[in-house]
Amino acid sequence: MSEHETPEGDIRIELGDPAPFAGEKKRELLVAAALGAPFGTTDPADLALLGAASRKEDLRHYEQTGYAPLDPGLNYSIARVRRAGTAREELIARGGLNSILYLCRADESTRYRAEMEAGERMVHGFRPLAVAHGEPLPEGGEKWTFLGFVPLRATREQSRRAEEPGAFRYVPVWDWQLRSLHWLAVLLIAVLSVTGILMGSGRPAYAGARESSFLFGYLRFIHFAAGWLLLATALIRIAGLFLASNRYQRWDALFPVKPRDLRNLLTVGRNYLFCRFDRGPTISATTRSSRWHTPPSTGWACSRS
């Protein structure tokens, strides 16, 4: 499932796969949902729709001639749009699924299918934004057609480095020197284990000719040399807890000594003990300012009649 995401602070608006009806295509449904947004909107959901639709079609070819905001009683809004250079106006209604289905006078089979597909997506946290297309009739009134719905979900998921590389600050937490020290310690522990098992079994003492075999002495030398090197790596690491240039490798970053770290330790302990998943630890007090870069193709004209 393709998703288009818009950061808004730590809130992310995700667009699921559009669910088209009436023979429409996903691209046409997504464009119609974007055209139904009010001109100059700053709503994160509208910005996500405009950004996704601009990848499908150039929205500058449309202009909005009127907009009726969301009516709490009717639970839908209506935008009046037309393609640039033409006089034919079209209506785009957006709102709750049941309200849009009632506006379009949808039959039972369409209503059942729409509610079933929306229910499947709501299990994953998505909410349907229903879209309808209207045409003014010569005798008055409008003829509405149910186009489908676009699933929307708001999460607190952090943006990925591949999506917003400029929004990340890269910090070397474990540098190559510390990694080399750790792997050297692993190798030395393996050498100590193997040589210790061989010396403890006593078998090397009986290997080869008695007057020429010094295998036990070699093993003993390797064992003691590995032990002294392991002690040296431990001393270097202990010194690094106080003298390391990287503050993430110092002792106060590894042990819960700060008030925030103690609170996080208590929170994690409660989460594990009582199976609570609604509240996580505070990883960082640094916040990233939210920003939205609207591609040039998302700008579209608006004229008021």
Short mmCIF file of N, CA and C in Angstrom, two decimals, residues 32 48 61 74 80 94 108-109 130 178 180 185-186 189 199 216 228 258 264 274 294:
data_model
loop_
_atom_site.label_atom_id
_atom_site.label_comp_id
_atom_site.label_asym_id
_atom_site.label_seq_id
_atom_site.Cartn_x
_atom_site.Cartn_y
_atom_site.Cartn_z
N ALA A 32 -9.67 14.60 -6.97
CA ALA A 32 -10.93 15.21 -6.54
C ALA A 32 -10.91 15.54 -5.05
N ALA A 48 -1.50 17.07 2.96
CA ALA A 48 -1.10 15.74 2.52
C ALA A 48 -1.81 15.35 1.24
N HIS A 61 -4.02 23.67 -13.17
CA HIS A 61 -4.99 23.75 -14.26
C HIS A 61 -6.41 23.92 -13.75
N LEU A 74 -24.59 18.83 8.57
CA LEU A 74 -24.54 17.97 7.38
C LEU A 74 -23.28 17.11 7.34
N ARG A 80 -16.58 24.53 -5.20
CA ARG A 80 -16.98 24.74 -6.59
C ARG A 80 -15.72 25.02 -7.40
N ARG A 94 -16.83 16.81 0.29
CA ARG A 94 -15.99 15.95 1.13
C ARG A 94 -16.57 15.93 2.54
N GLU A 108 -28.20 0.36 -1.78
CA GLU A 108 -27.81 -0.48 -0.65
C GLU A 108 -26.49 -1.22 -0.91
N SER A 109 -26.30 -1.69 -2.13
CA SER A 109 -25.07 -2.43 -2.43
C SER A 109 -23.84 -1.53 -2.32
N ALA A 130 -14.77 10.72 2.68
CA ALA A 130 -15.58 10.40 1.51
C ALA A 130 -15.62 11.60 0.55
N LEU A 178 35.71 2.65 19.55
CA LEU A 178 35.02 1.88 20.58
C LEU A 178 34.55 0.53 20.04
N SER A 180 36.01 -1.21 17.68
CA SER A 180 37.19 -2.06 17.57
C SER A 180 37.59 -2.61 18.94
N ALA A 185 37.81 -7.30 22.53
CA ALA A 185 37.47 -7.99 23.78
C ALA A 185 36.76 -9.31 23.50
N VAL A 186 35.88 -9.34 22.50
CA VAL A 186 35.20 -10.59 22.14
C VAL A 186 36.22 -11.63 21.69
N ILE A 189 38.25 -12.94 24.71
CA ILE A 189 37.47 -13.85 25.54
C ILE A 189 37.38 -15.23 24.88
N MET A 199 44.02 -26.37 28.39
CA MET A 199 44.94 -26.56 29.53
C MET A 199 44.26 -27.31 30.65
N PHE A 216 52.04 -27.18 25.76
CA PHE A 216 51.39 -26.68 26.97
C PHE A 216 51.93 -25.30 27.34
N TRP A 228 46.09 -10.45 29.87
CA TRP A 228 46.59 -9.10 30.09
C TRP A 228 46.02 -8.11 29.07
N LYS A 258 20.55 10.97 35.93
CA LYS A 258 19.82 12.22 35.82
C LYS A 258 18.35 12.01 36.18
N ASN A 264 12.47 7.82 33.26
CA ASN A 264 12.34 6.88 32.15
C ASN A 264 12.49 5.44 32.62
N PHE A 274 3.29 -4.00 33.97
CA PHE A 274 1.84 -3.96 33.84
C PHE A 274 1.38 -4.01 32.37
N THR A 294 5.73 22.64 0.06
CA THR A 294 4.74 22.38 -0.97
C THR A 294 5.40 22.47 -2.34
#
